[in-house]
Structures are given as structure tokens and as C-alpha cells.
Tab-separated table of C-alpha atoms and ligand atoms in Angstrom:
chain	number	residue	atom	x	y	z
A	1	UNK	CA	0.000	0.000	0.000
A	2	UNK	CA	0.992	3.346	-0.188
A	3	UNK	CA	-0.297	6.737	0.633
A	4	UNK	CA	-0.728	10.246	-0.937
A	5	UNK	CA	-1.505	13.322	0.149
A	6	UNK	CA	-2.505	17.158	-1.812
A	7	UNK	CA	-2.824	20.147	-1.121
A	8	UNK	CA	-4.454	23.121	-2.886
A	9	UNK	CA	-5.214	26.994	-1.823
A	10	UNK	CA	-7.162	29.434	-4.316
A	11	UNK	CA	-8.252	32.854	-3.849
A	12	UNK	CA	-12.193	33.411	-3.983
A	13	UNK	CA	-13.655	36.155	-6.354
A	14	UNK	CA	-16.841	37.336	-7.120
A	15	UNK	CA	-18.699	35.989	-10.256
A	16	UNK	CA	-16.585	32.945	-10.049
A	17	UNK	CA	-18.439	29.516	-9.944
A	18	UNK	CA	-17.084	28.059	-7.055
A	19	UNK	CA	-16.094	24.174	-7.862
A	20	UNK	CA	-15.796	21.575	-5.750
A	21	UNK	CA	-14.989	17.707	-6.342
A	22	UNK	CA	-16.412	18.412	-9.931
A	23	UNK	CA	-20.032	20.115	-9.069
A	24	UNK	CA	-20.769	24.196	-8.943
A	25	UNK	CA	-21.770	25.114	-5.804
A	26	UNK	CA	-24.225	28.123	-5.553
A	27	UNK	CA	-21.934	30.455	-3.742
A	28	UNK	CA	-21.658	34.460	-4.793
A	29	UNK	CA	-17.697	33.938	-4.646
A	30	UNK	CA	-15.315	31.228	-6.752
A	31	UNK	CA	-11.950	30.033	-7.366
A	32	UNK	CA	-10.059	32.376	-9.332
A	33	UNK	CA	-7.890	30.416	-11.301
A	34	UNK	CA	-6.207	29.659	-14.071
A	35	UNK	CA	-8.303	26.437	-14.697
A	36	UNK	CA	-12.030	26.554	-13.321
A	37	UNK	CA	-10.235	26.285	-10.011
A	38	UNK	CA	-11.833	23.297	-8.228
A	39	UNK	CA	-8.832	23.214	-5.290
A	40	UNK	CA	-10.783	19.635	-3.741
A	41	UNK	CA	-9.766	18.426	-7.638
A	42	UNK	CA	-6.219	19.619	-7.443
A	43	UNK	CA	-5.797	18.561	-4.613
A	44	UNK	CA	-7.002	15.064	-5.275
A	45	UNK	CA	-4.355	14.988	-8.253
A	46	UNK	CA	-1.628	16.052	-6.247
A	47	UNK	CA	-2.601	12.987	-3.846
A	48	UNK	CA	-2.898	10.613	-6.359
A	49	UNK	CA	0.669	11.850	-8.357
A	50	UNK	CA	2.092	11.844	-4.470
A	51	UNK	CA	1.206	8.192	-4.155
A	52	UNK	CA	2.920	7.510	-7.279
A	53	UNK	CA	5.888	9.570	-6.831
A	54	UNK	CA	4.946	11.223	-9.864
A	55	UNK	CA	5.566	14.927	-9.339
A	56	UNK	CA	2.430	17.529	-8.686
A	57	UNK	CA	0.276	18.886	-10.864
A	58	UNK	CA	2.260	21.235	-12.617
A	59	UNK	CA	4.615	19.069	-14.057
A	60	UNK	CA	1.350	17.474	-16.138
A	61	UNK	CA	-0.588	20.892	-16.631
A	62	UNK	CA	1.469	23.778	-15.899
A	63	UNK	CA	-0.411	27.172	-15.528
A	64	UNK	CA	1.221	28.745	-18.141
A	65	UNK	CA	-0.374	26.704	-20.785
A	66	UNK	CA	-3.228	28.453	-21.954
A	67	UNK	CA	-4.620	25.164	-23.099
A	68	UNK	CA	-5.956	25.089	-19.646
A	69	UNK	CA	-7.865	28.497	-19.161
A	70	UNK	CA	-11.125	27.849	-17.326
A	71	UNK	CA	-10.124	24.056	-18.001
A	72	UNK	CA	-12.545	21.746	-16.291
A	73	UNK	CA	-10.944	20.083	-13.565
A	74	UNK	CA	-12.548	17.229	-14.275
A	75	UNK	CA	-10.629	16.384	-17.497
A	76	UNK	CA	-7.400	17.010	-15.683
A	77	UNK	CA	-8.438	14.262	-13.146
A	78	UNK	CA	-9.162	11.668	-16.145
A	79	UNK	CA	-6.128	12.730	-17.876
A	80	UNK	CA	-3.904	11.854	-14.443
A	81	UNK	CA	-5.612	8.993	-13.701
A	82	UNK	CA	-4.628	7.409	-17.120
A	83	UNK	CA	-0.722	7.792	-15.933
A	84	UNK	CA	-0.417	5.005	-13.541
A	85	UNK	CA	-2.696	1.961	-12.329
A	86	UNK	CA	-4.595	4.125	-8.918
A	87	UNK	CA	-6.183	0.934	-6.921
A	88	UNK	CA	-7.525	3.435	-4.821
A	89	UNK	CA	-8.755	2.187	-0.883
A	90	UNK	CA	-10.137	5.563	0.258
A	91	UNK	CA	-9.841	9.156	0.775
A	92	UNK	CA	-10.516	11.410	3.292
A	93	UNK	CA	-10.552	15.241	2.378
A	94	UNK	CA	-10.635	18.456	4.405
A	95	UNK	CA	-12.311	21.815	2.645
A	96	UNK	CA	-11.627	24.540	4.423
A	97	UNK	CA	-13.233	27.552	3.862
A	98	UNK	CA	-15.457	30.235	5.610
A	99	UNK	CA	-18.620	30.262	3.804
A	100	UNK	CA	-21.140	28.670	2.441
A	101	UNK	CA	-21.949	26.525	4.856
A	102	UNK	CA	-21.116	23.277	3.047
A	103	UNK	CA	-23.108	20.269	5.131
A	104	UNK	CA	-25.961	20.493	2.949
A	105	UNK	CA	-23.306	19.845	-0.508
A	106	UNK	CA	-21.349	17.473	0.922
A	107	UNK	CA	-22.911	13.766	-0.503
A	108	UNK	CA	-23.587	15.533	-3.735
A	109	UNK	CA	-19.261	16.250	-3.663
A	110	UNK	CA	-18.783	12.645	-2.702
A	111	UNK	CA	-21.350	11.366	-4.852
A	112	UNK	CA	-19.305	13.345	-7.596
A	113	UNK	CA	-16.056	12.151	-7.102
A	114	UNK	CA	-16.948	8.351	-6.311
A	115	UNK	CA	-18.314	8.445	-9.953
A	116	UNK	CA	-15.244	10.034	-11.489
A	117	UNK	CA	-12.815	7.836	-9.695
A	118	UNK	CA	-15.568	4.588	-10.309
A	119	UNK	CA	-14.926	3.901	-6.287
A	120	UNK	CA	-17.820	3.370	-3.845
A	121	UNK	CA	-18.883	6.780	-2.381
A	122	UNK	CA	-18.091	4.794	0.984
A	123	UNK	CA	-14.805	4.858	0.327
A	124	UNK	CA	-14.961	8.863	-0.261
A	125	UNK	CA	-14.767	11.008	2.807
A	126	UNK	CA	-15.431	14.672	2.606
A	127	UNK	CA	-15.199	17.074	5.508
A	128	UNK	CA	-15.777	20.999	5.518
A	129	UNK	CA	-14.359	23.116	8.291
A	130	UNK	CA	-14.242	26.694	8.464
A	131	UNK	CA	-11.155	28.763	9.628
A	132	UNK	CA	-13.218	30.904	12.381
A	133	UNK	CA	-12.956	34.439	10.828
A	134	UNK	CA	-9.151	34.115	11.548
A	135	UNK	CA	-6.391	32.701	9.343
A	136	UNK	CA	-6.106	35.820	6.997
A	137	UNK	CA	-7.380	35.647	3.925
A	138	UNK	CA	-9.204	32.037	4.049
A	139	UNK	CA	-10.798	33.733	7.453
A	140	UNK	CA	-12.245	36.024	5.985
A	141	UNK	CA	-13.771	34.099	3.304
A	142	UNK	CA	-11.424	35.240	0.117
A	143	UNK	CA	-9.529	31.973	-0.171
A	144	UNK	CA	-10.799	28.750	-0.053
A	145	UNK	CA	-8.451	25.649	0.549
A	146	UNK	CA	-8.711	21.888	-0.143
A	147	UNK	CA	-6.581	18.724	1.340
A	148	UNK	CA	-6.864	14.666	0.707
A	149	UNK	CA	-4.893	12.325	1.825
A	150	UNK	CA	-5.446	8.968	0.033
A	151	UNK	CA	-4.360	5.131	0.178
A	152	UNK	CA	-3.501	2.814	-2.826
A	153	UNK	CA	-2.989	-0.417	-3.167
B	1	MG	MG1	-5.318	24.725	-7.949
């Protein structure tokens, strides 16, 4: 077995969709990003290339490529997952971020990434915390962050 683990930090803006594990989220602030932004994606690729050994997610799709302006996240999670064999056990992911409230989004997310990955949504745990109005910039709700750690077999 071996494990992986991402990280990912965005700043919010308004009039962004805000993305998360592949689903918009009705939010009035998003990701601003190069990509659409979806930091619980990124992050998920930077676990998966960690497990691996494989680098991050720059070395695959670096920012500067404008091939991937307002690319959908999803595609870059199909495109790592054809790079190595992911026999994935679980996941367990952390979203932190000050608003919206996420509780009510949070099977919908899992639901979401279960079917890209084609893993049980059992397997998929997704937890939102917020970083009580302190922590700069993600306390006061203009950056969002996302991270997963992850087991393969
Ligand atoms: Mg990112």
C-alpha cells in the first residue's frame, strides 16, 4: 500500500463559480484560477501523483499553458488517472473555507467524485471546516483551501 496526500489553496472572487470535487456550488464567490479552479480536484491529483511519486500537478498541466484556461478540472483528473494503475482504498478530504456553509453539498461532492474515480462513495470522505474568521485571507472568506490524503494499493 501506499499513501498520498494534496494540497491546494485558491483565492475566492466574485462571479466565479465556485467548484468543488467536480459540481458548482451556488456560492456568490469562486476560485479564481487559471483552470475553473476546483482546489478539492487539485488537490485530489496532487494525492494521487504523491502516491505515485509522480511529481504535482504542474509538471502534467502547468499554468502557463493556456490550453488550460477555465479548463474543467474534471478532465485534468481523467487525464492523471490514465498515468499510472490508482487501486484506490479511500480518501478522506478536508475543505476549508469560511462560507457557504457546506453540510448540505457534501454527498452531492462525494457522490461526484466516487463516480469520477468509479470507487464506492463509501470509500470517499469529505469534511468541511471553516477557519473561524481568523487565518487571513481564508478567514475572511477570500480563499478557499482543499486537502486529501489517500491510500492505494
Ligand atoms: Mg489549484
Amino acid at each position: 500500500m501506499r499513501i498520498g496526500q494534496g494540497f491546494d489553496l485558491h483565492r475566492m472572487k466574485e462571479g466565479r463559480p465556485l467548484m468543488l470535487g467536480g459540481i458548482e456550488i451556488e456560492s456568490d464567490k469562486g476560485e479564481d484560477a487559471h483552470s475553473d479552479g476546483d482546489v478539492l480536484i487539485h488537490a485530489l491529483i496532487d494525492a494521487l501523483l504523491g502516491s505515485k511519486a509522480l511529481g504535482d500537478i504542474g509538471t502534467y498541466f502547468p499554468p502557463s499553458d493556456m490550453k488550460y484556461k477555465n479548463m474543467d478540472s474534471k478532465l485534468l483528473l481523467k487525464e492523471t488517472l490514465k498515468l499510472s494503475k490508482f487501486e484506490i482504498i479511500n480518501i478522506d478530504c478536508n475543505i476549508i473555507l469560511q462560507r457557504p456553509k457546506l453540510g448540505p453539498h457534501i454527498l452531492k461532492i462525494r457522490e461526484s467524485l466516487a463516480s469520477l474515480l468509479n470507487i464506492d462513495v463509501s470509500n470517499i470522505s469529505v469534511k468541511a471546516k471553516t477557519a473561524e474568521h481568523i487565518l487571513g485571507e481564508l478567514g475572511s472568506g477570500d480563499a478557499i483551501a482543499a486537502e486529501v490524503t489517500l491510500l492505494i494499493n
